[in-house]
PDB file of C-alpha atoms in Angstrom:
ATOM      1  CA  MET V   1      -0.182  16.031  -0.629  1.00 86.00           C
ATOM      2  CA  LYS V   2       2.029  14.296   1.917  1.00 90.00           C
ATOM      3  CA  ILE V   3       2.482  10.587   2.463  1.00 93.00           C
ATOM      4  CA  SER V   4       1.142  11.068   5.977  1.00 92.00           C
ATOM      5  CA  ASP V   5      -2.260  11.868   4.423  1.00 92.00           C
ATOM      6  CA  LEU V   6      -2.524   8.423   2.798  1.00 93.00           C
ATOM      7  CA  MET V   7      -0.461   6.027   4.912  1.00 94.00           C
ATOM      8  CA  ILE V   8      -1.871   3.389   7.229  1.00 94.00           C
ATOM      9  CA  SER V   9      -0.842   3.980  10.810  1.00 93.00           C
ATOM     10  CA  PRO V  10       0.006   2.216  12.977  1.00 95.00           C
ATOM     11  CA  PRO V  11       1.425  -0.490  10.713  1.00 96.00           C
ATOM     12  CA  VAL V  12       1.066  -4.199  11.430  1.00 97.00           C
ATOM     13  CA  THR V  13       4.389  -5.310  12.900  1.00 97.00           C
ATOM     14  CA  VAL V  14       6.138  -8.359  14.290  1.00 98.00           C
ATOM     15  CA  ALA V  15       9.429  -8.747  16.114  1.00 98.00           C
ATOM     16  CA  PRO V  16      12.429 -10.248  14.292  1.00 98.00           C
ATOM     17  CA  GLN V  17      12.577 -13.128  16.780  1.00 98.00           C
ATOM     18  CA  ALA V  18       8.911 -14.081  16.243  1.00 98.00           C
ATOM     19  CA  SER V  19       8.293 -17.404  14.528  1.00 98.00           C
ATOM     20  CA  VAL V  20       7.244 -17.491  10.890  1.00 98.00           C
ATOM     21  CA  ARG V  21       4.021 -19.225  11.984  1.00 98.00           C
ATOM     22  CA  CYS V  22       3.293 -16.411  14.442  1.00 98.00           C
ATOM     23  CA  ALA V  23       3.822 -13.852  11.677  1.00 98.00           C
ATOM     24  CA  ALA V  24       1.542 -15.786   9.323  1.00 98.00           C
ATOM     25  CA  LEU V  25      -1.167 -15.883  11.994  1.00 98.00           C
ATOM     26  CA  ARG V  26      -0.778 -12.143  12.517  1.00 97.00           C
ATOM     27  CA  MET V  27      -1.196 -11.546   8.762  1.00 98.00           C
ATOM     28  CA  HIS V  28      -4.311 -13.707   8.780  1.00 98.00           C
ATOM     29  CA  GLU V  29      -5.796 -11.917  11.804  1.00 97.00           C
ATOM     30  CA  GLU V  30      -5.127  -8.482  10.313  1.00 96.00           C
ATOM     31  CA  SER V  31      -6.095  -9.484   6.725  1.00 95.00           C
ATOM     32  CA  VAL V  32      -2.802  -8.215   5.305  1.00 95.00           C
ATOM     33  CA  GLY V  33      -0.272  -9.698   2.904  1.00 94.00           C
ATOM     34  CA  SER V  34       2.775  -8.447   4.742  1.00 95.00           C
ATOM     35  CA  VAL V  35       4.045  -7.297   8.104  1.00 97.00           C
ATOM     36  CA  LEU V  36       6.787  -4.874   8.931  1.00 98.00           C
ATOM     37  CA  VAL V  37       9.516  -6.314  11.106  1.00 98.00           C
ATOM     38  CA  ALA V  38      10.371  -3.854  13.854  1.00 97.00           C
ATOM     39  CA  GLU V  39      12.314  -3.759  17.074  1.00 96.00           C
ATOM     40  CA  ASP V  40      11.983  -0.894  19.554  1.00 94.00           C
ATOM     41  CA  GLY V  41      10.171   1.172  16.890  1.00 92.00           C
ATOM     42  CA  THR V  42      12.976   0.713  14.358  1.00 95.00           C
ATOM     43  CA  LEU V  43      12.324  -0.995  11.038  1.00 97.00           C
ATOM     44  CA  ARG V  44      14.398  -4.145  10.533  1.00 97.00           C
ATOM     45  CA  GLY V  45      12.720  -5.607   7.444  1.00 97.00           C
ATOM     46  CA  VAL V  46       9.539  -6.682   5.687  1.00 97.00           C
ATOM     47  CA  LEU V  47       7.953 -10.117   5.628  1.00 98.00           C
ATOM     48  CA  THR V  48       5.430 -10.891   2.893  1.00 96.00           C
ATOM     49  CA  ASP V  49       3.195 -13.888   2.413  1.00 96.00           C
ATOM     50  CA  ARG V  50       5.358 -14.726  -0.612  1.00 95.00           C
ATOM     51  CA  ASP V  51       8.507 -14.664   1.574  1.00 96.00           C
ATOM     52  CA  ILE V  52       6.866 -17.210   3.865  1.00 97.00           C
ATOM     53  CA  VAL V  53       5.951 -19.524   1.012  1.00 97.00           C
ATOM     54  CA  VAL V  54       9.168 -19.270  -1.011  1.00 96.00           C
ATOM     55  CA  ARG V  55      11.774 -18.889   1.733  1.00 97.00           C
ATOM     56  CA  ALA V  56      10.239 -21.052   4.456  1.00 97.00           C
ATOM     57  CA  VAL V  57       7.553 -23.470   3.303  1.00 96.00           C
ATOM     58  CA  VAL V  58       9.068 -24.483  -0.056  1.00 96.00           C
ATOM     59  CA  ALA V  59      12.528 -24.615   1.519  1.00 96.00           C
ATOM     60  CA  GLY V  60      11.150 -27.050   4.110  1.00 97.00           C
ATOM     61  CA  LEU V  61      11.938 -24.875   7.126  1.00 97.00           C
ATOM     62  CA  PRO V  62       9.876 -25.528  10.265  1.00 97.00           C
ATOM     63  CA  THR V  63       7.583 -22.507  10.615  1.00 96.00           C
ATOM     64  CA  GLU V  64       7.235 -23.009  14.378  1.00 97.00           C
ATOM     65  CA  THR V  65      10.948 -22.516  15.047  1.00 97.00           C
ATOM     66  CA  THR V  66      12.199 -20.515  12.077  1.00 98.00           C
ATOM     67  CA  THR V  67      12.352 -16.825  12.988  1.00 98.00           C
ATOM     68  CA  VAL V  68      11.046 -13.962  10.913  1.00 98.00           C
ATOM     69  CA  ALA V  69      14.597 -12.556  10.762  1.00 98.00           C
ATOM     70  CA  GLU V  70      15.726 -15.674   8.880  1.00 97.00           C
ATOM     71  CA  VAL V  71      13.292 -15.242   5.977  1.00 98.00           C
ATOM     72  CA  MET V  72      12.396 -11.530   5.889  1.00 97.00           C
ATOM     73  CA  SER V  73      13.561  -9.072   3.259  1.00 95.00           C
ATOM     74  CA  ASP V  74      16.009  -6.758   4.958  1.00 92.00           C
ATOM     75  CA  HIS V  75      16.981  -3.253   3.836  1.00 92.00           C
ATOM     76  CA  PRO V  76      13.505  -2.382   2.502  1.00 95.00           C
ATOM     77  CA  VAL V  77      12.898   0.716   0.408  1.00 96.00           C
ATOM     78  CA  THR V  78      11.262   3.337   2.629  1.00 96.00           C
ATOM     79  CA  VAL V  79       9.707   6.780   2.328  1.00 97.00           C
ATOM     80  CA  ASP V  80       9.715   9.549   4.889  1.00 96.00           C
ATOM     81  CA  VAL V  81       6.472  10.659   6.491  1.00 96.00           C
ATOM     82  CA  THR V  82       7.087  14.226   5.242  1.00 95.00           C
ATOM     83  CA  ASP V  83       7.727  13.179   1.617  1.00 95.00           C
ATOM     84  CA  SER V  84       5.223  14.088  -1.062  1.00 93.00           C
ATOM     85  CA  VAL V  85       3.038  11.490  -2.722  1.00 93.00           C
ATOM     86  CA  ASP V  86       5.128  12.096  -5.860  1.00 93.00           C
ATOM     87  CA  ALA V  87       8.134  10.697  -3.998  1.00 95.00           C
ATOM     88  CA  ALA V  88       6.106   7.577  -3.202  1.00 95.00           C
ATOM     89  CA  TYR V  89       5.181   7.139  -6.873  1.00 94.00           C
ATOM     90  CA  ARG V  90       8.878   7.367  -7.777  1.00 95.00           C
ATOM     91  CA  ALA V  91       9.834   4.864  -5.063  1.00 96.00           C
ATOM     92  CA  PHE V  92       7.174   2.400  -6.221  1.00 95.00           C
ATOM     93  CA  ARG V  93       8.326   2.693  -9.849  1.00 95.00           C
ATOM     94  CA  ARG V  94      12.026   2.293  -8.975  1.00 96.00           C
ATOM     95  CA  SER V  95      11.641  -0.615  -6.592  1.00 95.00           C
ATOM     96  CA  GLY V  96       8.781  -2.677  -8.002  1.00 92.00           C
ATOM     97  CA  VAL V  97       7.387  -3.332  -4.507  1.00 93.00           C
ATOM     98  CA  ARG V  98       3.721  -3.029  -3.529  1.00 93.00           C
ATOM     99  CA  ARG V  99       4.275  -1.684   0.002  1.00 95.00           C
ATOM    100  CA  LEU V 100       6.544   1.016   1.393  1.00 96.00           C
ATOM    101  CA  PRO V 101       7.313   1.362   5.085  1.00 97.00           C
ATOM    102  CA  VAL V 102       6.965   4.978   6.220  1.00 97.00           C
ATOM    103  CA  VAL V 103       9.571   6.295   8.627  1.00 97.00           C
ATOM    104  CA  ASP V 104      10.090   9.457  10.602  1.00 95.00           C
ATOM    105  CA  GLY V 105      13.850   9.563  10.850  1.00 91.00           C
ATOM    106  CA  HIS V 106      14.633   6.053  12.093  1.00 89.00           C
ATOM    107  CA  ARG V 107      11.237   5.513  13.731  1.00 95.00           C
ATOM    108  CA  LEU V 108       8.648   3.385  11.915  1.00 97.00           C
ATOM    109  CA  VAL V 109       5.328   5.243  11.727  1.00 97.00           C
ATOM    110  CA  GLY V 110       3.252   3.617   8.991  1.00 97.00           C
ATOM    111  CA  VAL V 111       2.984   1.832   5.681  1.00 97.00           C
ATOM    112  CA  LEU V 112       1.897   3.047   2.264  1.00 97.00           C
ATOM    113  CA  THR V 113       0.580   0.574  -0.290  1.00 95.00           C
ATOM    114  CA  ILE V 114      -0.060   0.764  -4.006  1.00 94.00           C
ATOM    115  CA  ASP V 115      -3.734   0.263  -3.127  1.00 93.00           C
ATOM    116  CA  ASP V 116      -3.651   3.440  -1.013  1.00 92.00           C
ATOM    117  CA  LEU V 117      -2.515   5.377  -4.088  1.00 92.00           C
ATOM    118  CA  PHE V 118      -5.188   3.732  -6.261  1.00 91.00           C
ATOM    119  CA  LEU V 119      -7.874   4.726  -3.773  1.00 90.00           C
ATOM    120  CA  ASP V 120      -6.576   8.299  -3.775  1.00 87.00           C
ATOM    121  CA  VAL V 121      -6.627   8.448  -7.589  1.00 88.00           C
ATOM    122  CA  PHE V 122     -10.149   6.989  -7.728  1.00 87.00           C
ATOM    123  CA  GLN V 123     -11.358   9.482  -5.116  1.00 86.00           C
ATOM    124  CA  ARG V 124      -9.871  12.350  -7.107  1.00 84.00           C
ATOM    125  CA  PHE V 125     -11.631  11.153 -10.261  1.00 84.00           C
ATOM    126  CA  ALA V 126     -14.900  10.845  -8.354  1.00 84.00           C
ATOM    127  CA  ASP V 127     -14.434  14.381  -7.014  1.00 83.00           C
ATOM    128  CA  LEU V 128     -13.916  15.647 -10.570  1.00 83.00           C
ATOM    129  CA  LEU V 129     -16.730  13.653 -12.131  1.00 81.00           C
ATOM    130  CA  GLY V 130     -19.313  14.434  -9.461  1.00 74.00           C
ATOM    131  CA  PRO V 131     -19.984  18.041 -10.564  1.00 68.00           C
ATOM    132  CA  VAL V 132     -19.794  17.081 -14.236  1.00 65.00           C
ATOM    133  CA  SER V 133     -22.325  14.296 -13.742  1.00 65.00           C
ATOM    134  CA  TRP V 134     -24.624  16.572 -11.768  1.00 60.00           C
ATOM    135  CA  SER V 135     -24.588  19.305 -14.420  1.00 61.00           C
ATOM    136  CA  THR V 136     -25.274  16.717 -17.129  1.00 59.00           C
ATOM    137  CA  LEU V 137     -28.318  15.475 -15.249  1.00 59.00           C
ATOM    138  CA  GLN V 138     -29.734  18.996 -14.983  1.00 62.00           C
ATOM    139  CA  GLU V 139     -29.274  19.984 -18.635  1.00 61.00           C
ATOM    140  CA  PRO V 140     -31.142  18.391 -21.515  1.00 61.00           C
ATOM    141  CA  PRO V 141     -28.894  16.279 -23.713  1.00 58.00           C
ATOM    142  CA  ALA V 142     -27.445  18.141 -26.678  1.00 61.00           C
ATOM    143  CA  ARG V 143     -28.500  16.900 -30.085  1.00 62.00           C
ATOM    144  CA  ARG V 144     -25.568  15.473 -31.911  1.00 64.00           C
ATOM    145  CA  TYR V 145     -27.142  15.089 -35.334  1.00 63.00           C
ATOM    146  CA  PRO V 146     -29.649  17.212 -37.225  1.00 63.00           C
ATOM    147  CA  ALA V 147     -33.179  15.924 -37.178  1.00 61.00           C
ATOM    148  CA  VAL V 148     -34.143  13.849 -40.214  1.00 62.00           C
ATOM    149  CA  GLU V 149     -37.334  14.945 -41.951  1.00 64.00           C
ATOM    150  CA  THR V 150     -39.669  12.229 -43.097  1.00 57.00           C
TER     151      THR V 150
END
């Protein structure tokens, strides 16, 4: 299975020159914990809700005038749209991040989250358990212990 089968596209993005407050509002509107920072379709970084708190709010920076570029994480770990899901698992394990921007060459095309992988695993289990559950419902339960005579 390819990353393109599981990724979210298009990703939620903001420009590097956007204010931190603008990015926070965008996260709130989209119900996401991070945004990808992109310019002309090229990934520049990632901004998480934690970046906003730790690098801007706690540091006392004004969120109205501080730009995303000032507090974002630059040089994010990425995966290619044609990579296998196994490559994503390896990237998540190596990096310790919860979100991976998905690129096609240098062009940003999506985002893959740990939650996307969890949902895929759960769906696979459900697909496996469905037939097993159905066959169990149609067959009488097997006796596990011999009957006790009274």
